[in-house]
């Protein structure tokens, strides 16, 4: 079989780009740094969206849509905020055939415009909490683009909430972080993530607390898969989001924001992909099973169609591939590239023996299974492989994480994996030193894995790593 | 009860804007002509999207995502195309802190960039048909904006397909037009639409055939609710979309495109709204039933919660309103404004009699119903009201449509409704005369209502009307 991809061990970044191209996940757009998400890739994104959207709604937030264009003056409201974004902005100066009086920024986040409308919509404590979410495209000019990971335009969801009390804001941000982000990534993407608190240096501009979920990629680097911010009253003060309390006083609200993006697609590829292409966790796979006619023969297409119907009847997302005029090997390679979890191969020879072959993407095993048992076998394979992908990713992460005691050892360990080190051995000065060596503090957490309330708690543990 | 909205008969445009504001469907964005779609409005759009998306996928098209920014040079490829759009474009000239070498257009449609990629992806006849759809935001600078109907930024879906033969392209465009657009509008939005062919003068630039679905609004004007285009080989020639046929020759593909947008939200309001607010057809209503605690009392909240659970169990989308601290009247007015099809009102007095009150938004009727019968009664009310809303809209349209024989009579009838007139009595010259009087030919169809193959067929019927 011809080599389709650059082997992962030979050149990880090229392997990554090869998968994206060969599995037809995305193409580069005509403007540098933009991407075309092709149907194979977009279907994965849609499945991610659908599951996250359910979780967001279960958490009580409502979707809304805010405009793409933001008057430049809005971004000046919160100085700290615009500081962070200005080199990344795309600016519309002409429209309707004329030069505009005020330039318009293409949203690098909708935070400012949402703040403006929250101020308008919130009046009394009865209007709180106000829990909003938006699915939208975002533009941040990117000088070193990499498909899905850093693109000039990307798709994301951004949640923005306003609360009457600090406690309520904190509780809600943590609920989202745990039940929407962490559980989605663990249960649906089969990606073990480390939830933790960002250091002050890594915190979102204007936030009092930034929480992250960090995952280890196949090259042992870290990827930030999503973040949730407590913004204290900083943002409410900048945008004048006030409410009258039940006691009649006027108070500033406490706000949060939280986001994940098409960057998760990059994480999915880099955690689960192998030298044959993408491997999709069954729960997120748009097509869980491809039933393939190996080659034409008496009753073959009918048997394949029957298996499809049986699988559909038990709730499996299945696709029939009866293109017997295209060589089977080529179709099997494509299915592997695209990471379809299970192939059910139906050919004249197996059929004569009353069998079909069940091939599992996770490890390439192929087993002849009696036709009557295929549906049951496949359902159990999908379940087992979902769990095994998570277990394998976790084992890989643990095998590439070392516990160390000193900053020096942590920086060294971070050259080839993750270092777990007491935060007290690093501190702000140590963080700067690590940064100078392209190593960052990914997050802080307590010894029991739980989320710290401040950076100053004793006995916090830090993860140091190279990252995307 | 205080008058909440301008009466529809007094000032239709103000009534329309009042509903949008008071029902909290949308606000004006900070940039003129843009809108903020608020949660109440966005939930309706999400339900529209979900149903249409299913239909689009059943028709075999796949979703993809193409970039927001299009190099200006792309739009020059198809002269006729750019001609139509240039005064509507918003242009990015600066990004990443610098002036760009080539200005970028914010997509007024993704047609050009999709054409470019179709050319890249289509190689052989095996790659056809290529059936793509995109849900995205679109920017067309709007000088006379009106929320949902004409906005500088709007949300839409745009389908773009390439086929090996003219027949296949035509068949597919008609399938979309009928099974996605017409049937969605009739069955889900309860809007009777007239499918028909646009005249040459109203045709989309570059199309060989534009099909439309036209609906009559509450002020008797017409609204174009969606269009589907056959583009012949024009577009494939401009973008070089070629394929090698099974015989080995290189051929240009035949393409189609088709779109609907947040404009449908405007149609929904203007067809079904009344002086008390929006009326939502049950099938599209995000909340079909609001179960309301009229006022606190023994067992009231429990009874309301129990009814909610029963309704949920039979598949009804239900919301519990137990805010007994807010006056009932205010909450009922809000539910009416937002068009919630059915309210189930639970108060101490009715409860004592073993009843709840079922109030139907369609006509304001209120009936006491025994608690045990509420779920069955509500389900049948939702079903009946969906049908009745369609029937009422159709009766209104028919009552305001007259059959005439001459252009003069048609133009006159179009001042207060729709005119149905033989197309042979109008023709291209008559169309220009009507246009001079702010009346347009909305569409052409055969006497049996079916879709014509050309404008020149004998015995075609035209609808003339004022329009949005």
Coordinates of C-alpha atoms in Angstrom, one line a residue, chain B:
Chain B
X1 CA -55.4 46.5 29.4
X2 CA -52.9 49.1 28.2
X3 CA -52.2 49.2 24.4
X4 CA -48.9 47.6 23.9
X5 CA -48.5 47.7 20.1
X6 CA -49.5 50.2 17.5
X7 CA -52.6 48.6 15.9
X8 CA -51.8 46.8 12.6
X9 CA -54.5 48.6 10.7
X10 CA -53.3 52.0 11.9
X11 CA -49.7 51.8 10.8
X12 CA -48.5 48.4 9.6
X13 CA -44.7 49.2 9.5
X14 CA -44.8 50.6 13.0
X15 CA -46.8 47.7 14.2
X16 CA -44.1 45.4 12.7
X17 CA -41.3 47.3 14.4
X18 CA -43.3 47.4 17.7
X19 CA -43.7 43.6 17.7
X20 CA -40.0 43.1 17.1
X21 CA -39.1 45.4 20.0
X22 CA -41.8 44.5 22.5
X23 CA -41.6 40.7 21.9
X24 CA -37.8 41.1 22.3
X25 CA -37.1 39.4 19.0
X26 CA -34.4 41.8 18.0
X27 CA -32.7 45.1 18.6
X28 CA -30.9 47.4 16.2
X29 CA -27.1 46.8 16.3
X30 CA -24.6 49.6 16.9
X31 CA -23.8 49.9 13.2
X32 CA -26.7 51.2 11.2
X33 CA -28.6 48.4 9.4
X34 CA -27.3 45.6 11.6
X35 CA -29.4 43.7 14.1
X36 CA -29.0 41.9 17.4
X37 CA -31.1 38.8 17.3
X38 CA -32.3 38.3 20.9
X39 CA -32.8 34.9 22.5
X40 CA -36.6 34.9 21.8
X41 CA -36.0 35.6 18.2
X42 CA -33.0 33.5 17.8
X43 CA -34.8 30.4 19.2
X44 CA -37.3 30.7 16.4
X45 CA -34.5 31.0 13.8
X46 CA -32.8 27.9 15.4
X47 CA -36.0 25.9 14.9
X48 CA -36.3 27.1 11.3
X49 CA -32.7 26.1 10.8
X50 CA -33.0 22.7 12.3
X51 CA -36.0 21.7 10.2
X52 CA -34.5 23.1 7.0
X53 CA -31.2 21.6 7.7
X54 CA -32.8 18.1 7.9
X55 CA -34.6 18.7 4.6
X56 CA -31.4 19.8 3.0
X57 CA -29.5 16.8 4.2
X58 CA -32.3 14.5 3.1
X59 CA -31.9 16.0 -0.3
X60 CA -28.3 14.8 -0.2
X61 CA -26.5 18.1 0.2
X62 CA -23.6 18.4 2.7
X63 CA -22.8 21.4 4.8
X64 CA -19.4 23.1 4.6
X65 CA -17.9 26.4 5.6
X66 CA -16.2 28.9 3.3
X67 CA -14.3 32.1 4.4
X68 CA -15.9 35.4 5.2
X69 CA -13.3 37.4 3.3
X70 CA -13.0 37.2 -0.5
X71 CA -10.2 38.8 -2.4
X72 CA -11.6 41.7 -4.4
X73 CA -10.2 40.2 -7.6
X74 CA -12.5 37.1 -7.2
X75 CA -15.6 39.2 -7.7
X76 CA -14.4 40.5 -11.0
X77 CA -14.4 37.0 -12.5
X78 CA -18.0 37.2 -13.3
X79 CA -18.7 40.7 -14.6
X80 CA -22.4 40.4 -14.5
X81 CA -22.3 39.1 -11.0
X82 CA -20.1 41.9 -9.5
X83 CA -22.2 44.5 -11.3
X84 CA -25.1 43.5 -9.2
X85 CA -23.2 43.6 -5.9
X86 CA -20.6 46.4 -5.9
X87 CA -22.7 49.2 -4.3
X88 CA -23.5 46.7 -1.5
X89 CA -20.0 45.7 -0.5
X90 CA -18.2 46.2 2.7
X91 CA -14.4 46.3 2.2
X92 CA -11.6 45.5 4.6
X93 CA -8.5 47.6 3.7
X94 CA -6.5 47.2 6.9
X95 CA -5.6 44.2 9.0
X96 CA -2.9 43.1 11.3
X97 CA -2.0 46.7 11.8
X98 CA -1.2 47.3 8.1
X99 CA -2.8 48.4 4.9
X100 CA -3.5 45.3 2.8
X101 CA -2.0 44.8 -0.6
X102 CA -5.4 43.7 -1.9
X103 CA -8.6 44.8 -0.3
X104 CA -10.9 42.1 1.0
X105 CA -14.6 42.0 0.4
X106 CA -16.9 40.7 3.2
X107 CA -18.9 38.1 1.5
X108 CA -22.2 39.4 0.0
X109 CA -22.7 35.7 -1.0
X110 CA -20.1 32.9 -1.1
X111 CA -20.9 32.1 -4.7
X112 CA -17.5 33.1 -6.1
X113 CA -15.4 31.4 -3.5
X114 CA -17.5 28.3 -3.7
X115 CA -17.1 28.4 -7.5
X116 CA -13.4 28.5 -7.1
X117 CA -13.3 25.5 -4.8
X118 CA -15.8 23.5 -6.9
X119 CA -13.4 24.0 -9.8
X120 CA -10.6 22.5 -7.6
X121 CA -12.6 19.6 -6.2
X122 CA -14.4 18.5 -9.4
X123 CA -12.3 16.4 -11.7
X124 CA -14.3 13.5 -13.1
X125 CA -18.0 12.8 -13.6
X126 CA -17.6 10.6 -10.5
X127 CA -17.3 13.8 -8.4
X128 CA -20.7 14.9 -9.6
X129 CA -23.2 15.9 -8.5
X130 CA -21.4 18.0 -5.9
X131 CA -24.1 19.2 -3.5
X132 CA -23.0 21.8 -1.0
X133 CA -24.8 24.0 1.5
X134 CA -23.5 26.7 4.0
X135 CA -25.2 28.4 6.9
X136 CA -23.4 31.7 7.4
X137 CA -23.6 35.5 7.9
X138 CA -23.7 37.7 4.9
X139 CA -23.1 41.4 4.5
X140 CA -24.8 43.7 1.9
X141 CA -24.7 47.4 2.7
X142 CA -28.3 48.5 3.2
X143 CA -29.4 52.1 2.8
X144 CA -33.0 51.5 3.9
X145 CA -32.7 48.9 6.5
X146 CA -35.7 47.2 8.1
X147 CA -35.2 44.5 10.8
X148 CA -35.2 40.9 9.3
X149 CA -36.3 42.2 5.9
X150 CA -33.4 44.2 4.8
X151 CA -30.3 44.3 7.1
X152 CA -26.7 45.0 6.4
X153 CA -25.8 41.7 8.0
X154 CA -28.1 38.8 7.9
X155 CA -28.0 35.0 8.4
X156 CA -28.8 32.6 5.6
X157 CA -28.2 29.3 4.0
X158 CA -26.8 29.2 0.5
X159 CA -26.8 25.9 -1.5
X160 CA -24.5 25.5 -4.4
X161 CA -24.5 22.4 -6.6
X162 CA -22.7 21.2 -9.7
X163 CA -24.1 18.6 -12.0
X164 CA -23.0 16.7 -15.1
X165 CA -26.2 17.5 -17.1
X166 CA -28.7 20.3 -17.4
X167 CA -31.5 17.8 -16.6
X168 CA -29.9 16.8 -13.4
X169 CA -29.3 20.4 -12.3
X170 CA -32.9 21.3 -13.1
X171 CA -34.3 18.3 -11.4
X172 CA -32.2 19.1 -8.3
X173 CA -33.1 22.8 -8.1
X174 CA -36.8 21.9 -8.3
X175 CA -36.5 19.2 -5.7
X176 CA -34.9 21.8 -3.3
X177 CA -37.5 24.4 -4.2
X178 CA -40.4 22.1 -3.6
X179 CA -39.3 19.8 -0.7
X180 CA -37.0 22.1 1.2
X181 CA -38.5 25.6 0.6
X182 CA -42.2 25.2 -0.3
X183 CA -43.0 22.3 2.0
X184 CA -41.1 23.9 4.9
X185 CA -43.0 27.1 4.6
X186 CA -46.3 25.5 4.2
X187 CA -46.0 22.7 6.8
X188 CA -43.8 24.4 9.4
X189 CA -44.4 28.1 9.0
X190 CA -48.1 27.7 8.1
X191 CA -47.5 30.2 5.3
X192 CA -49.2 29.5 2.0
X193 CA -46.6 30.3 -0.7
X194 CA -47.0 30.6 -4.4
X195 CA -44.1 28.8 -6.2
X196 CA -43.2 30.3 -9.6
X197 CA -40.7 31.4 -12.1
X198 CA -39.2 34.9 -12.0
X199 CA -39.5 36.9 -15.2
X200 CA -36.3 37.7 -17.1
X201 CA -36.2 41.2 -15.5
X202 CA -36.5 39.8 -12.0
X203 CA -34.0 36.9 -12.5
X204 CA -30.8 36.6 -10.5
X205 CA -27.8 37.9 -12.4
X206 CA -26.3 35.0 -14.3
X207 CA -29.2 32.6 -13.8
X208 CA -31.0 30.9 -16.7
X209 CA -34.0 30.4 -14.4
X210 CA -34.9 31.8 -11.0
X211 CA -37.7 30.2 -9.0
X212 CA -39.3 31.9 -6.1
X213 CA -41.8 31.2 -3.3
X214 CA -44.0 34.3 -2.7
X215 CA -46.2 35.0 0.3
X216 CA -48.8 37.6 1.0
X217 CA -48.1 39.7 4.1
X218 CA -50.8 41.0 6.4
X219 CA -50.8 44.4 4.5
X220 CA -51.3 42.4 1.2
X221 CA -47.8 43.1 0.0
X222 CA -45.7 40.2 -1.3
X223 CA -42.6 38.9 0.2
X224 CA -40.1 36.7 -1.6
X225 CA -39.4 34.0 1.0
X226 CA -36.7 32.1 -0.9
X227 CA -35.2 31.6 -4.3
X228 CA -33.6 28.8 -6.3
X229 CA -31.6 29.3 -9.4
X230 CA -30.5 27.3 -12.3
X231 CA -27.3 28.8 -13.5
X232 CA -26.8 26.8 -16.7
X233 CA -23.1 26.6 -17.6
X234 CA -22.6 30.4 -17.1
X235 CA -21.2 30.1 -13.7
X236 CA -19.1 27.0 -14.5
X237 CA -17.6 28.8 -17.4
X238 CA -16.7 31.9 -15.3
X239 CA -15.1 29.7 -12.7
X240 CA -13.8 26.9 -14.9
X241 CA -15.8 24.1 -13.2
X242 CA -15.1 21.3 -15.7
X243 CA -15.2 17.5 -15.4
X244 CA -14.0 14.6 -17.6
X245 CA -17.0 12.7 -18.8
X246 CA -17.2 8.9 -18.8
X247 CA -16.5 9.1 -22.5
X248 CA -13.3 11.0 -21.7
X249 CA -14.2 14.5 -23.0
X250 CA -13.9 17.6 -20.8
X251 CA -17.2 19.3 -20.1
X252 CA -18.4 22.3 -18.1
X253 CA -20.7 21.5 -15.2
X254 CA -24.2 22.7 -14.8
X255 CA -24.7 24.6 -11.5
X256 CA -27.5 25.7 -9.2
X257 CA -27.8 27.9 -6.2
X258 CA -30.6 28.5 -3.7
X259 CA -31.0 30.5 -0.6
X260 CA -33.3 31.6 2.3
X261 CA -32.5 33.9 5.1
X262 CA -33.5 35.6 8.4
X263 CA -35.9 37.4 6.1
X264 CA -38.3 34.5 6.7
X265 CA -38.5 35.8 10.3
X266 CA -40.0 39.0 8.9
X267 CA -42.5 37.0 6.8
X268 CA -43.5 34.9 9.8
X269 CA -44.3 38.1 11.8
X270 CA -46.1 39.8 8.9
X271 CA -48.3 36.8 8.0
X272 CA -49.3 35.7 11.5
X273 CA -49.0 38.6 13.8
X274 CA -52.0 40.4 15.2
X275 CA -52.7 43.4 17.4
X276 CA -51.6 41.5 20.5
X277 CA -48.3 40.5 19.1
X278 CA -46.7 37.6 17.3
X279 CA -48.6 34.3 16.7
X280 CA -46.3 31.3 16.2
X281 CA -47.4 28.2 14.4
X282 CA -47.1 25.4 16.9
X283 CA -44.6 23.4 14.9
X284 CA -42.1 26.2 14.7
X285 CA -42.7 27.6 18.2
X286 CA -39.6 27.1 20.5
X287 CA -42.1 27.1 23.4
X288 CA -45.4 25.6 22.4
X289 CA -47.0 25.8 25.8
X290 CA -46.4 28.0 28.8
X291 CA -47.8 26.6 32.0
X292 CA -48.5 29.5 34.3
X293 CA -49.0 29.8 38.0
X294 CA -51.7 32.5 38.1
X295 CA -51.0 33.2 41.7
X296 CA -49.6 31.4 44.7
X297 CA -51.9 29.0 46.5
X298 CA -51.9 25.6 48.0
X299 CA -50.7 23.0 45.5
X300 CA -50.7 25.4 42.6
X301 CA -47.0 25.3 41.7
X302 CA -47.1 21.5 42.2
X303 CA -50.1 21.1 39.9
X304 CA -48.4 23.4 37.3
X305 CA -45.2 21.4 37.5
X306 CA -47.1 18.2 37.1
X307 CA -48.9 19.5 34.0
X308 CA -45.5 20.5 32.6
X309 CA -44.1 17.0 33.1
X310 CA -47.2 15.4 31.5
X311 CA -46.9 17.7 28.5
X312 CA -43.2 17.1 28.1
X313 CA -43.9 13.3 28.3
X314 CA -46.1 13.6 25.2
X315 CA -43.5 15.5 23.3
X316 CA -44.7 19.1 23.8
X317 CA -42.1 21.9 24.2
X318 CA -43.2 23.4 27.4
X319 CA -42.1 26.1 29.8
X320 CA -43.1 26.5 33.4
X321 CA -43.8 30.1 34.5
X322 CA -44.0 30.1 38.3
X323 CA -43.0 33.7 38.8
X324 CA -46.0 34.4 41.1
X325 CA -44.3 37.6 42.3
X326 CA -44.8 39.2 38.9
X327 CA -48.4 40.2 38.1
X328 CA -50.1 37.5 36.1
X329 CA -51.5 40.1 33.6
X330 CA -48.0 41.2 32.7
X331 CA -46.8 37.7 32.1
X332 CA -49.8 36.8 30.0
X333 CA -49.3 39.9 27.8
X334 CA -45.6 38.9 27.3
X335 CA -46.6 35.3 26.4
X336 CA -49.1 36.8 23.9
X337 CA -46.5 39.2 22.5
X338 CA -44.1 36.4 21.9
X339 CA -46.8 34.3 20.2
X340 CA -46.7 31.2 22.4
X341 CA -49.4 29.1 21.0
X342 CA -51.0 27.8 24.2
X343 CA -51.0 29.0 27.8
X344 CA -52.2 26.6 30.5
X345 CA -53.2 28.8 33.5
X346 CA -53.3 27.2 36.9
X347 CA -54.8 29.3 39.8
X348 CA -56.2 28.4 43.2
X349 CA -59.8 28.9 42.2
X350 CA -59.7 26.7 39.0
X351 CA -57.6 24.1 40.9
X352 CA -60.2 23.9 43.6
X353 CA -62.6 22.9 40.8
X354 CA -60.1 20.4 39.5
X355 CA -59.4 22.5 36.4
X356 CA -56.8 24.5 34.6
X357 CA -57.6 27.1 31.9
X358 CA -56.3 26.4 28.4
X359 CA -55.9 29.7 26.5
X360 CA -55.2 29.6 22.8
X361 CA -53.1 32.4 21.2
X362 CA -54.7 31.9 17.8
X363 CA -58.0 33.5 18.8
X364 CA -57.8 34.2 22.5
X365 CA -60.3 31.6 23.6
X366 CA -60.0 30.3 27.1
X367 CA -61.6 27.1 28.3
X368 CA -61.5 25.4 31.7
X369 CA -60.3 21.8 31.2
X370 CA -60.2 19.1 33.8
X371 CA -56.6 18.5 35.0
X372 CA -56.5 15.0 33.7
X373 CA -57.6 16.1 30.2
X374 CA -55.2 19.0 29.8
X375 CA -52.4 17.1 28.0
X376 CA -54.8 15.6 25.4
X377 CA -56.6 18.8 24.9
X378 CA -53.4 20.8 24.4
X379 CA -52.0 18.3 21.9
X380 CA -55.2 18.5 19.9
X381 CA -55.2 22.3 20.1
X382 CA -51.7 22.6 18.8
X383 CA -52.5 20.4 15.9
X384 CA -55.7 22.2 15.1
X385 CA -54.2 25.6 15.4
X386 CA -51.2 24.8 13.1
X387 CA -53.7 23.9 10.4
X388 CA -56.0 26.8 11.1
X389 CA -53.2 29.3 10.9
X390 CA -52.4 28.0 7.4
X391 CA -56.1 28.0 6.4
X392 CA -56.6 31.6 7.7
X393 CA -53.5 32.9 5.9
X394 CA -54.6 31.2 2.7
X395 CA -58.2 32.6 3.1
X396 CA -56.7 36.1 3.6
X397 CA -54.6 35.7 0.5
X398 CA -57.4 34.5 -1.6
X399 CA -59.7 37.3 -0.3
X400 CA -57.1 39.8 -1.3
X401 CA -56.3 38.4 -4.7
X402 CA -58.4 39.2 -7.8
X403 CA -58.4 37.6 -11.2
X404 CA -58.1 40.2 -14.0
X405 CA -57.6 40.2 -17.7
X406 CA -55.7 43.4 -18.5
X407 CA -52.5 45.1 -17.3
X408 CA -54.4 48.2 -16.3
X409 CA -56.7 46.2 -14.0
X410 CA -53.8 44.3 -12.7
X411 CA -51.9 47.4 -11.7
X412 CA -55.0 48.8 -10.1
X413 CA -55.8 45.6 -8.2
X414 CA -52.1 45.5 -7.0
X415 CA -52.7 48.7 -5.1
X416 CA -54.7 46.9 -2.5
X417 CA -53.8 43.2 -3.0
X418 CA -52.5 40.7 -5.5
X419 CA -53.6 40.5 -9.1
X420 CA -53.7 37.2 -11.0
X421 CA -53.4 38.0 -14.7
X422 CA -52.5 36.2 -17.9
X423 CA -48.8 36.8 -18.5
X424 CA -49.7 37.4 -22.2
X425 CA -51.6 40.5 -21.1
X426 CA -48.5 41.9 -19.4
X427 CA -45.3 40.9 -21.2
X428 CA -42.0 42.7 -20.8
X429 CA -43.3 46.1 -21.8
X430 CA -46.2 45.8 -19.4
X431 CA -43.8 44.7 -16.7
X432 CA -41.8 47.9 -17.1
X433 CA -45.0 49.9 -17.0
X434 CA -46.1 48.2 -13.7
X435 CA -42.6 48.7 -12.2
X436 CA -43.0 52.4 -12.9
X437 CA -46.0 52.3 -10.5
X438 CA -44.1 50.3 -7.8
X439 CA -45.8 47.1 -8.9
X440 CA -43.7 44.0 -9.8
X441 CA -44.4 40.7 -11.4
X442 CA -43.8 38.4 -8.5
X443 CA -43.8 35.2 -10.5
X444 CA -45.2 33.2 -13.4
X445 CA -46.8 29.8 -13.2
X446 CA -49.0 27.5 -15.2
X447 CA -52.8 27.3 -14.9
X448 CA -52.4 24.2 -12.8
X449 CA -50.0 25.9 -10.5
X450 CA -46.9 24.0 -11.8
X451 CA -43.5 25.5 -12.6
X452 CA -43.0 26.7 -16.2
X453 CA -39.9 25.6 -18.2
X454 CA -39.6 29.0 -19.9
X455 CA -41.1 32.4 -19.8
X456 CA -42.5 31.8 -23.3
X457 CA -44.9 29.0 -22.6
X458 CA -48.5 29.8 -23.6
X459 CA -51.1 30.4 -21.0
X460 CA -48.9 31.4 -18.1
X461 CA -50.3 33.3 -15.2
X462 CA -48.6 36.2 -13.5
X463 CA -49.0 37.6 -10.0
X464 CA -48.6 41.3 -9.8
X465 CA -48.2 43.0 -6.4
X466 CA -46.4 45.6 -4.4
X467 CA -43.7 44.0 -2.4
X468 CA -41.0 44.1 0.3

